[in-house]
């Protein structure tokens, strides 16, 4: 096999872990690949696509702010990516771009690996941005019973309300909500508590009367305030590194066309990346 030319594009892009994750995966699978991080602005997206096609890249990952606009350059869209209105993985086949979204599968696999069931579950989803929509669509596809989305601007969350199982509430009511009492799973899909972000959860009393598992898709720091407060209350709590790793595993399978032991690869990568970023 020729060397796979791969990369990730975004703005900003300096702190991405994708080159490290994909390089470790390629090495582990004995596949020759080059994976770079390219700083691409909104204005530069078209030129980047032309370059990637001209240089016969096998594909690339896409992060903020291009997950939506890259769809205009895709000749084909995976149905799940189309439903999410966002693409995080592009495969280039004979000069044609095919768009996928592996975020939902990434989260689902990470939940499953932690014995958290989505089917028939009652979920509280915090945030209504791009990642939240991917999570919501995947949870609905996986048979969630009910999803209550808490967000700052409910009128913007119209794309969440196309399924009768989804209800949208104002984020400011989260502290008083009784929804958590019946919830099986609480997922944070806001950047609250993320390293480098000033804002964090101020009132976590919604955790007081729940037995839900808590999944924070933020992975830096290793333990956010939400996770610490959840653990203090005896709840099972997980950060988003598993989601990050699994979405990369699925992306690499798309790029390379190879099938391999996805769970085995994810647990290998989790150990490796944990050492690198949490200094363990
Ligand atoms: P996004 O599209 O910008 O959405 C962010 C969401 O959080 C929006 O609903 C936003 O509300 C809400 N929000 C922001 N600040 C808030 C605050 N102070 N209080 C309440 N809500 C607030 O971002 P995204 O792409 O969905 O990413 C969200 C987070 O997930 C980021 O931290 C990202 O790094 C992480 N992420 C992790 C993975 C992983 O693999 N683990 C994958 C994707 C994303 P408004 O719409 O009102 O602004």
XYZ file of C-alpha atoms and ligand atoms in Angstrom:
328
model
C 0.000 0.000 0.000
C 1.228 3.540 -0.764
C 1.735 5.958 2.127
C -1.666 7.360 3.162
C -1.639 11.161 3.123
C -3.954 12.342 5.916
C -4.519 15.344 8.161
C -6.842 17.516 10.192
C -7.940 21.055 9.373
C -9.395 23.735 11.639
C -9.028 27.240 12.995
C -7.588 27.158 15.643
C -5.760 23.840 15.257
C -2.571 24.113 17.350
C -3.804 21.970 20.265
C -5.284 19.091 18.287
C -4.434 15.562 19.453
C -5.411 14.011 16.112
C -1.894 13.775 14.607
C -0.692 11.927 17.719
C -3.669 9.558 17.774
C -3.626 8.745 14.046
C 0.152 8.320 13.921
C 0.027 5.869 16.818
C -2.781 3.981 15.093
C -0.953 3.759 11.761
C 2.212 2.582 13.495
C 0.300 -0.013 15.533
C -1.361 -1.356 12.374
C 1.887 -1.233 10.421
C 0.299 1.067 7.842
C 2.433 3.757 6.248
C 0.734 7.134 6.782
C 1.522 10.820 7.163
C -0.960 12.829 9.261
C -0.521 16.592 9.631
C -2.481 19.440 11.269
C -3.213 22.319 8.880
C -4.406 25.730 10.000
C -7.158 26.497 7.480
C -9.337 29.600 7.758
C -12.905 29.854 6.427
C -11.602 31.783 3.417
C -8.932 29.145 2.771
C -11.183 26.069 2.781
C -11.681 25.882 -1.008
C -7.939 26.156 -1.679
C -7.207 23.456 0.898
C -9.695 21.079 -0.767
C -8.092 21.697 -4.192
C -4.645 20.999 -2.714
C -5.745 17.800 -0.973
C -7.332 16.464 -4.187
C -4.331 17.507 -6.317
C -1.888 15.868 -3.895
C -4.045 12.714 -3.783
C -4.706 12.771 -0.041
C -6.631 9.727 1.178
C -8.710 11.937 3.449
C -8.773 14.395 6.308
C -10.544 15.227 9.555
C -12.425 18.460 9.967
C -12.927 20.505 13.103
C -14.272 23.934 14.114
C -15.268 26.020 12.133
C -15.512 23.823 8.993
C -17.711 20.882 10.022
C -20.720 22.400 8.316
C -19.228 24.227 5.301
C -17.121 21.264 4.168
C -20.425 19.618 3.195
C -20.628 22.015 0.207
C -17.471 20.381 -1.155
C -18.657 16.778 -0.642
C -20.119 14.947 -3.630
C -21.530 12.291 -1.345
C -22.638 12.354 2.293
C -23.057 9.471 4.681
C -26.739 9.530 5.825
C -25.838 10.066 9.481
C -23.554 13.040 8.599
C -26.402 14.474 6.517
C -28.775 14.114 9.489
C -26.280 15.889 11.769
C -25.560 18.623 9.243
C -21.880 18.153 10.105
C -18.901 16.239 8.745
C -15.771 15.441 10.756
C -14.188 12.915 8.370
C -13.671 13.251 4.612
C -12.473 10.450 2.395
C -11.133 11.338 -1.037
C -11.873 8.688 -3.665
C -10.818 9.309 -7.268
C -10.872 13.056 -6.624
C -14.376 12.961 -5.081
C -14.998 13.980 -1.465
C -17.236 11.755 0.656
C -18.305 13.162 4.028
C -18.830 11.181 7.228
C -19.413 12.002 10.882
C -17.831 9.640 13.410
C -18.606 11.678 16.573
C -21.875 9.866 17.341
C -20.381 6.401 16.842
C -17.389 7.533 18.915
C -19.532 8.514 21.865
C -21.748 5.440 21.547
C -18.766 3.073 21.538
C -17.216 4.852 24.502
C -20.482 4.585 26.472
C -20.756 0.905 25.563
C -17.183 0.230 26.648
C -18.139 1.691 30.046
C -21.292 -0.468 30.233
C -23.633 2.474 29.738
C -26.795 1.599 27.827
C -28.471 4.090 25.487
C -31.399 1.940 24.361
C -34.582 2.741 26.328
C -32.731 5.295 28.437
C -33.752 8.732 29.656
C -30.989 11.211 28.786
C -30.227 14.773 29.862
C -28.162 16.459 27.182
C -26.465 19.722 28.114
C -25.765 22.011 25.134
C -27.213 22.301 21.658
C -24.170 22.901 19.486
C -22.651 20.710 16.777
C -21.404 17.944 19.077
C -24.715 17.877 20.983
C -26.672 17.421 17.747
C -24.453 14.482 16.686
C -24.909 12.951 20.149
C -28.677 13.477 20.052
C -29.080 11.924 16.569
C -26.999 8.896 17.542
C -28.880 8.405 20.814
C -32.210 8.541 18.962
C -30.931 6.028 16.369
C -29.753 3.818 19.254
C -33.253 3.746 20.760
C -33.111 6.324 23.565
C -36.521 6.664 25.253
C -36.354 10.378 26.043
C -33.797 13.169 25.572
C -34.120 16.492 27.405
C -31.809 19.104 25.894
C -30.817 22.031 28.127
C -29.505 25.022 26.183
C -29.163 28.767 26.440
C -31.180 29.585 23.345
C -33.996 27.014 22.968
C -35.334 28.793 19.881
C -32.046 27.950 18.112
C -32.481 24.245 18.950
C -35.123 23.632 16.287
C -33.086 20.812 14.681
C -33.353 18.867 17.928
C -37.127 18.960 17.981
C -37.824 16.825 14.928
C -38.422 13.766 17.078
C -41.183 13.487 19.668
C -38.742 11.906 22.122
C -36.803 15.196 22.405
C -37.770 18.098 24.681
C -35.842 21.372 24.882
C -35.469 23.367 28.106
C -33.706 26.571 29.027
C -30.216 26.073 30.480
C -31.010 28.520 33.279
C -33.567 26.031 34.658
C -31.008 23.193 34.942
C -30.330 23.835 38.651
C -34.016 23.449 39.528
C -34.809 20.613 37.170
C -36.509 17.480 38.391
C -35.631 15.715 35.098
C -32.371 14.406 36.548
C -34.284 12.310 39.079
C -35.458 9.928 36.362
C -32.419 10.244 34.107
C -30.232 7.230 33.310
C -27.526 9.285 31.660
C -26.386 12.935 31.758
C -24.144 14.098 28.902
C -22.334 17.426 28.941
C -21.824 18.651 25.374
C -21.001 22.254 26.273
C -17.413 23.511 26.682
C -18.129 24.352 30.360
C -15.184 23.325 32.539
C -12.837 22.886 29.573
C -9.207 23.901 30.114
C -8.700 27.462 28.899
C -12.396 28.318 29.213
C -13.304 30.719 32.017
C -16.873 29.491 32.468
C -17.800 26.407 34.475
C -20.921 24.916 36.038
C -21.893 27.160 38.946
C -24.762 25.143 40.451
C -24.535 21.350 40.189
C -27.436 20.617 42.530
C -29.158 18.786 39.639
C -26.721 15.965 40.532
C -28.095 15.688 44.069
C -31.094 13.474 43.375
C -30.037 11.247 40.518
C -28.498 7.852 39.920
C -27.567 8.709 36.343
C -24.165 7.980 34.849
C -22.432 11.218 33.835
C -20.443 11.588 30.615
C -18.565 14.847 29.989
C -17.415 15.062 26.372
C -14.745 17.503 27.535
C -11.468 15.593 28.121
C -9.113 18.348 29.284
C -8.698 18.576 32.241
C -8.965 14.866 32.949
C -11.485 15.544 35.720
C -13.789 18.515 35.209
C -15.777 20.030 38.056
C -18.863 18.214 36.724
C -17.074 14.861 36.926
C -15.581 15.585 40.355
C -18.973 16.604 41.763
C -20.573 13.524 40.198
C -17.988 11.196 41.729
C -18.398 12.948 45.112
C -22.053 11.926 44.930
C -21.174 8.323 44.106
C -22.187 8.580 40.451
C -20.336 6.810 37.661
C -18.549 9.551 35.726
C -16.445 9.526 32.534
C -14.589 12.136 30.505
C -14.648 12.503 26.707
C -11.262 10.975 25.893
C -12.946 7.696 24.985
C -15.221 9.491 22.522
C -12.234 11.304 20.997
C -10.300 8.072 20.592
C -13.188 6.038 19.165
C -14.153 8.755 16.650
C -10.527 8.672 15.457
C -10.553 4.862 15.232
C -13.665 4.952 13.023
C -12.179 7.762 10.929
C -8.981 5.755 10.390
C -11.021 2.740 9.291
C -12.738 4.982 6.709
C -9.435 6.468 5.482
C -7.596 3.173 5.228
C -10.471 0.904 4.200
C -9.094 -1.574 6.746
C -11.127 -3.450 9.325
C -9.378 -4.184 12.593
C -10.219 -4.730 16.255
C -11.764 -1.324 17.006
C -12.187 -1.930 20.756
C -8.661 -3.330 21.097
C -7.262 -0.332 19.208
C -9.278 2.126 21.327
C -8.063 0.646 24.593
C -4.441 0.685 23.328
C -4.816 4.342 22.305
C -6.533 5.324 25.555
C -3.557 4.035 27.530
C -1.060 5.745 25.217
C -2.849 9.097 25.053
C -3.539 9.113 28.802
C 0.224 8.817 29.388
C 0.921 11.684 26.981
C -1.703 14.212 28.019
C -2.364 13.488 31.695
C 1.291 12.625 32.446
C 0.367 9.255 33.953
P -20.423 24.419 19.707
O -21.038 24.007 18.423
O -19.797 25.777 19.836
O -21.574 24.251 20.840
C -21.346 24.584 22.172
C -22.667 24.484 22.944
O -22.395 24.802 24.312
C -23.735 25.471 22.470
O -25.000 24.925 22.692
C -23.510 26.666 23.405
O -24.659 27.455 23.582
C -23.198 25.922 24.698
N -22.469 26.771 25.619
C -21.300 27.422 25.411
N -20.955 28.115 26.512
C -21.940 27.889 27.430
C -22.174 28.362 28.748
N -21.304 29.195 29.358
N -23.293 27.958 29.388
C -24.173 27.126 28.790
N -24.017 26.655 27.525
C -22.913 27.045 26.866
O -19.275 23.406 20.148
P -19.220 21.821 19.887
O -18.460 21.568 18.636
O -20.588 21.304 20.014
O -18.277 21.351 21.099
C -18.722 21.402 22.446
C -17.640 20.840 23.362
O -17.471 19.457 23.090
C -16.253 21.460 23.173
O -15.651 21.593 24.445
C -15.502 20.454 22.348
O -14.105 20.496 22.581
C -16.099 19.152 22.872
N -16.060 18.041 21.894
C -15.501 16.869 22.314
C -15.462 15.789 21.427
C -14.832 14.501 21.872
O -14.507 13.685 20.990
N -14.673 14.255 23.144
C -16.004 15.901 20.129
C -16.594 17.119 19.749
C -16.610 18.196 20.647
P -25.000 28.695 22.581
O -25.444 28.065 21.287
O -26.072 29.402 23.298
O -23.725 29.472 22.436
